[in-house]
Coordinates of C-alpha atoms in Angstrom, one line a residue:
X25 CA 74.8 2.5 10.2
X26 CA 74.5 -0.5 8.2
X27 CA 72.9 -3.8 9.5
X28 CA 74.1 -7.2 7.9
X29 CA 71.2 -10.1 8.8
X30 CA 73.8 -12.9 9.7
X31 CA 70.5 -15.6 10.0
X32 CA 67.1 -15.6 11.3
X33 CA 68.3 -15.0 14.4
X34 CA 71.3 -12.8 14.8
X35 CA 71.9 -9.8 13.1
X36 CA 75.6 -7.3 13.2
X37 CA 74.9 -3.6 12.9
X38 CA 77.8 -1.3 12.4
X39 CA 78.2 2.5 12.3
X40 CA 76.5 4.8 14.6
X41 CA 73.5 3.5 16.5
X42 CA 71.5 3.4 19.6
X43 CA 73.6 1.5 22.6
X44 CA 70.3 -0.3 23.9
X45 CA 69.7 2.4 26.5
X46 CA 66.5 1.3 27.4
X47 CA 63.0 0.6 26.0
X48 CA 61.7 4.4 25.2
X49 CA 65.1 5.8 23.9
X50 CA 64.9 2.8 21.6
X51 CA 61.4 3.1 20.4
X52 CA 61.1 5.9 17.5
X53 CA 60.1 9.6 18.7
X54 CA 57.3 9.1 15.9
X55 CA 55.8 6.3 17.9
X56 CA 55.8 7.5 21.4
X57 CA 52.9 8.4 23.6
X58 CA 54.3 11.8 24.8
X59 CA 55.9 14.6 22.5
X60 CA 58.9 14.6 24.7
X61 CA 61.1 11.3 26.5
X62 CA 61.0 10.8 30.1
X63 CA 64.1 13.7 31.6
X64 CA 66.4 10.7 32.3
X65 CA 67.3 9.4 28.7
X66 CA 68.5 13.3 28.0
X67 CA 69.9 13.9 31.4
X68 CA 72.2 10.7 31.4
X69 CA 73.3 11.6 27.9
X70 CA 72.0 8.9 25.8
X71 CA 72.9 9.0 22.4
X72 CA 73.8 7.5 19.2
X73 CA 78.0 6.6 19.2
X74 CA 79.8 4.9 16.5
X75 CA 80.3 1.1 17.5
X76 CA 80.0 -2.4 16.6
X77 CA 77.0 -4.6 17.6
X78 CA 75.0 -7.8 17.8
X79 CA 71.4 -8.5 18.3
X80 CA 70.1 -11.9 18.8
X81 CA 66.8 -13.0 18.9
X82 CA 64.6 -16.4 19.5
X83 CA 61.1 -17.1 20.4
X84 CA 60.2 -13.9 23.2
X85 CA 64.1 -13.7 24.1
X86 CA 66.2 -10.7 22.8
X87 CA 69.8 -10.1 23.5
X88 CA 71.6 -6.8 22.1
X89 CA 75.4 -5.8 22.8
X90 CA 78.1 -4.3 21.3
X91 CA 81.1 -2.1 21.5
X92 CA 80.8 1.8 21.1
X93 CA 83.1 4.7 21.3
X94 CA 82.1 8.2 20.6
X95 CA 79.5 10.4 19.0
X96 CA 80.7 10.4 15.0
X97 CA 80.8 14.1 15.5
X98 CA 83.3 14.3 18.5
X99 CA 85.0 11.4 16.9
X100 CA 87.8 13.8 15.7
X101 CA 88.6 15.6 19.2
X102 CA 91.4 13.2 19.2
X103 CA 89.4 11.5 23.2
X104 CA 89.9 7.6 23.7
X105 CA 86.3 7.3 24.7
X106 CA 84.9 3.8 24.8
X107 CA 81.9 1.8 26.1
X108 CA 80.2 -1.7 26.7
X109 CA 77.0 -2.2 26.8
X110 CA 74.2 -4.8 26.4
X111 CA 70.3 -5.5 26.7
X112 CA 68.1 -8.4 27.1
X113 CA 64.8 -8.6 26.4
X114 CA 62.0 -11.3 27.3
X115 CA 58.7 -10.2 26.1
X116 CA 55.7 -13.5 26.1
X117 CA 52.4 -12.8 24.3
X118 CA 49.8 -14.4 26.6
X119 CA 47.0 -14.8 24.8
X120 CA 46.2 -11.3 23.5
X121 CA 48.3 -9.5 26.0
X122 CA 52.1 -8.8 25.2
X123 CA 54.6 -8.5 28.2
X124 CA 57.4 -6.9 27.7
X125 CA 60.7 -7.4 30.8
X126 CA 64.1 -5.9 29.9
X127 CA 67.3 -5.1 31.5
X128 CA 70.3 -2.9 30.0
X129 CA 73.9 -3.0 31.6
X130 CA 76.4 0.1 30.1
X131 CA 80.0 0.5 31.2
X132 CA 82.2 3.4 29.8
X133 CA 85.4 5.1 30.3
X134 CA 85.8 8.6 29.0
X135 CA 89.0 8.3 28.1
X136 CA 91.1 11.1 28.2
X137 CA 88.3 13.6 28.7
X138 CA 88.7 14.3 31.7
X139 CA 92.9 14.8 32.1
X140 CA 92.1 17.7 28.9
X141 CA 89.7 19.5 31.1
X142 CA 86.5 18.2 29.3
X143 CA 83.6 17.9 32.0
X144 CA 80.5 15.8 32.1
X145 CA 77.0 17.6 33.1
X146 CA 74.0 15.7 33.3
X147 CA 71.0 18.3 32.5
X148 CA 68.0 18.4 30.8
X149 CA 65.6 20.9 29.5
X150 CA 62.8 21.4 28.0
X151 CA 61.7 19.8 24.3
X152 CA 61.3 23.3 23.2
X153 CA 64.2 25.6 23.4
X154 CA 62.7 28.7 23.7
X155 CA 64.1 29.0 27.6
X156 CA 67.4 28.2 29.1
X157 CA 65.8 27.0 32.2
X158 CA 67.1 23.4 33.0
X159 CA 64.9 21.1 35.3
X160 CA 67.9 18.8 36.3
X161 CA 71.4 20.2 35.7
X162 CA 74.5 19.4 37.6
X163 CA 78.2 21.7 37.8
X164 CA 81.1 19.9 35.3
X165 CA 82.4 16.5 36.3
X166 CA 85.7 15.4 35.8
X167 CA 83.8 11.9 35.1
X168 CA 86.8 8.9 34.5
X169 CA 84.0 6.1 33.9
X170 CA 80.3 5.4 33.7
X171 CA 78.2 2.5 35.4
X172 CA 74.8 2.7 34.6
X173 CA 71.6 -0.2 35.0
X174 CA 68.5 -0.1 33.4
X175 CA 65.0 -2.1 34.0
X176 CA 62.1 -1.5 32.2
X177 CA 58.7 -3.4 31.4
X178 CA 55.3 -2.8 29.5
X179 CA 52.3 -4.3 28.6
X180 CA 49.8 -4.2 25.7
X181 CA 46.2 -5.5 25.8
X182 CA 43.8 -4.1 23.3
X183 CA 43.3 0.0 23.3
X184 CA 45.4 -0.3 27.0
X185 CA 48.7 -0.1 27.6
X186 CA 51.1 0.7 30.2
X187 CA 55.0 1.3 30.5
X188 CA 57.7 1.8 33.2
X189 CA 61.1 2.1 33.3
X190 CA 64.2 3.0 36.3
X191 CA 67.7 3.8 35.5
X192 CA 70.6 3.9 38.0
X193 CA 74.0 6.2 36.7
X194 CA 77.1 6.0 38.9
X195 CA 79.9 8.2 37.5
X196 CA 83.1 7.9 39.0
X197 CA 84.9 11.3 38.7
X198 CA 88.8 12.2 38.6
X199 CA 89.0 13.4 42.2
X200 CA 88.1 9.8 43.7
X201 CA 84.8 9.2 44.7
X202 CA 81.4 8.5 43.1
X203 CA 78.4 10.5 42.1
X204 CA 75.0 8.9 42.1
X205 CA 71.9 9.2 40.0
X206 CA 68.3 7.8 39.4
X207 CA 65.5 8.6 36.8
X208 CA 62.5 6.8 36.1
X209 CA 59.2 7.0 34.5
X210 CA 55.9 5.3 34.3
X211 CA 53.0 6.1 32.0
X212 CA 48.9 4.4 31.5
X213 CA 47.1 4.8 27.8
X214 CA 43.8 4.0 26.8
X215 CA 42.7 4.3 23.1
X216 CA 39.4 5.6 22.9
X217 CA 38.8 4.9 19.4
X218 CA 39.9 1.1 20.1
X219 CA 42.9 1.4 18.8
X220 CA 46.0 -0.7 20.0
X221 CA 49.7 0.5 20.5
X222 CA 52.1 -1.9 18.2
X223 CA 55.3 -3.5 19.3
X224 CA 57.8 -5.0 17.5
X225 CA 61.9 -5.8 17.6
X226 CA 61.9 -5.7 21.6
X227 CA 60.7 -2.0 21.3
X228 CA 57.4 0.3 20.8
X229 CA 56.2 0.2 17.4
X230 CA 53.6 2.6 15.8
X231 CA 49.9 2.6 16.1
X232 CA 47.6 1.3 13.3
X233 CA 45.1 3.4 12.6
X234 CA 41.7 0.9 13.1
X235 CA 39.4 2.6 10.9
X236 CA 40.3 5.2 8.3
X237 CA 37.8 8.8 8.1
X238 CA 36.3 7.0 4.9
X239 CA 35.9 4.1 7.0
X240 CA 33.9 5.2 9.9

């Protein structure tokens, strides 16, 4: 993708990128507390699509949307797939303690996906592959169109930190009716060695390392 910095405040990113799922599918695998994302951002199929985008930001406020349609590798499968979604982010430092509040909105319409027999599971498995056993998985869906609606939240205060997020997924499939879902996670950290977990951009940024082997 390629990000043009319109001003100080709003930048345009094009190509494929992240379509503001939510707070730990945005923050880099390299900088997260666990080796492996809470089941949810896998199981609701969060990915990077092709699309255009805006990000605005002033002060503690954030706000991210854009247009997306497919994955750039299924882009050539001839679907009409197409999505809008958005984020917005208010995140105050109090003193030495940053807040972080977000909400995420996502609306998409599989196009012709499902009339060419192309079904939608929602499934995850483990980080490592070395079993085909899947934790959450549901049969094929015929899904026509995605709602989903994300909250998340997370604080940072010295070598503590805490983080939460819930996701709601209603897929309307091609025999009428809906199909409902929910994932969420919450997670506590304490660094023992004093450290303090970095945030930056409306997401999770990595940890400085306080004092360096050489340095104690």
């Amino acid at each position: 993708s390629i990000t043009w910095k319109a001003s100080d405040r709003v930048s345009i990113t094009a190509g494929q990128h992240n379509n503001f799922q939510g707070l730990e599918e945005l923050t880099s695998s390299r900088f997260s507390s666990f080796l492996e994302r809470s089941a949810f951002t896998d199981a609701f199929n969060f990915e990077r699509r092709v699309g255009l985008s805006a990000t605005f930001s002033e002060g503690a406020v954030t706000a991210q949307a854009g247009l997306f349609l497919d994955n750039l590798l299924d882009l050539d499968e001839g679907d009409d797939m197409w999505s809008f979604d958005g984020r917005l982010v208010y995140a105050p430092k109090i003193g030495d303690v940053q807040l972080h509040f977000g909400g995420s909105a996502h609306w998409r319409d599989n196009g012709n996906l499902p009339d060419r027999g192309i079904t939608t599971r929602y499934r995850q498995r483990p980080l490592v592959h070395t079993t085909d056993v899947r934790f959450i998985a549901t049969p094929g869906l015929a899904v026509e169109r995605e709602r989903s609606f994300g909250l998340e939240a997370a604080m940072i205060r010295g070598p503590l930190h805490a983080a939460a997020e819930a996701h709601w997924l209603s897929a309307e499939t091609l025999a009428g009716g809906g199909r409902d879902f929910f994932g969420g996670y919450a997670e506590l950290g304490w660094y023992l060695t004093g450290g303090t977990r970095g945030y930056r951009g409306a997401k999770l940024d990595r940890t400085r390392v306080r004092r360096s082997i050489q340095g104690g």
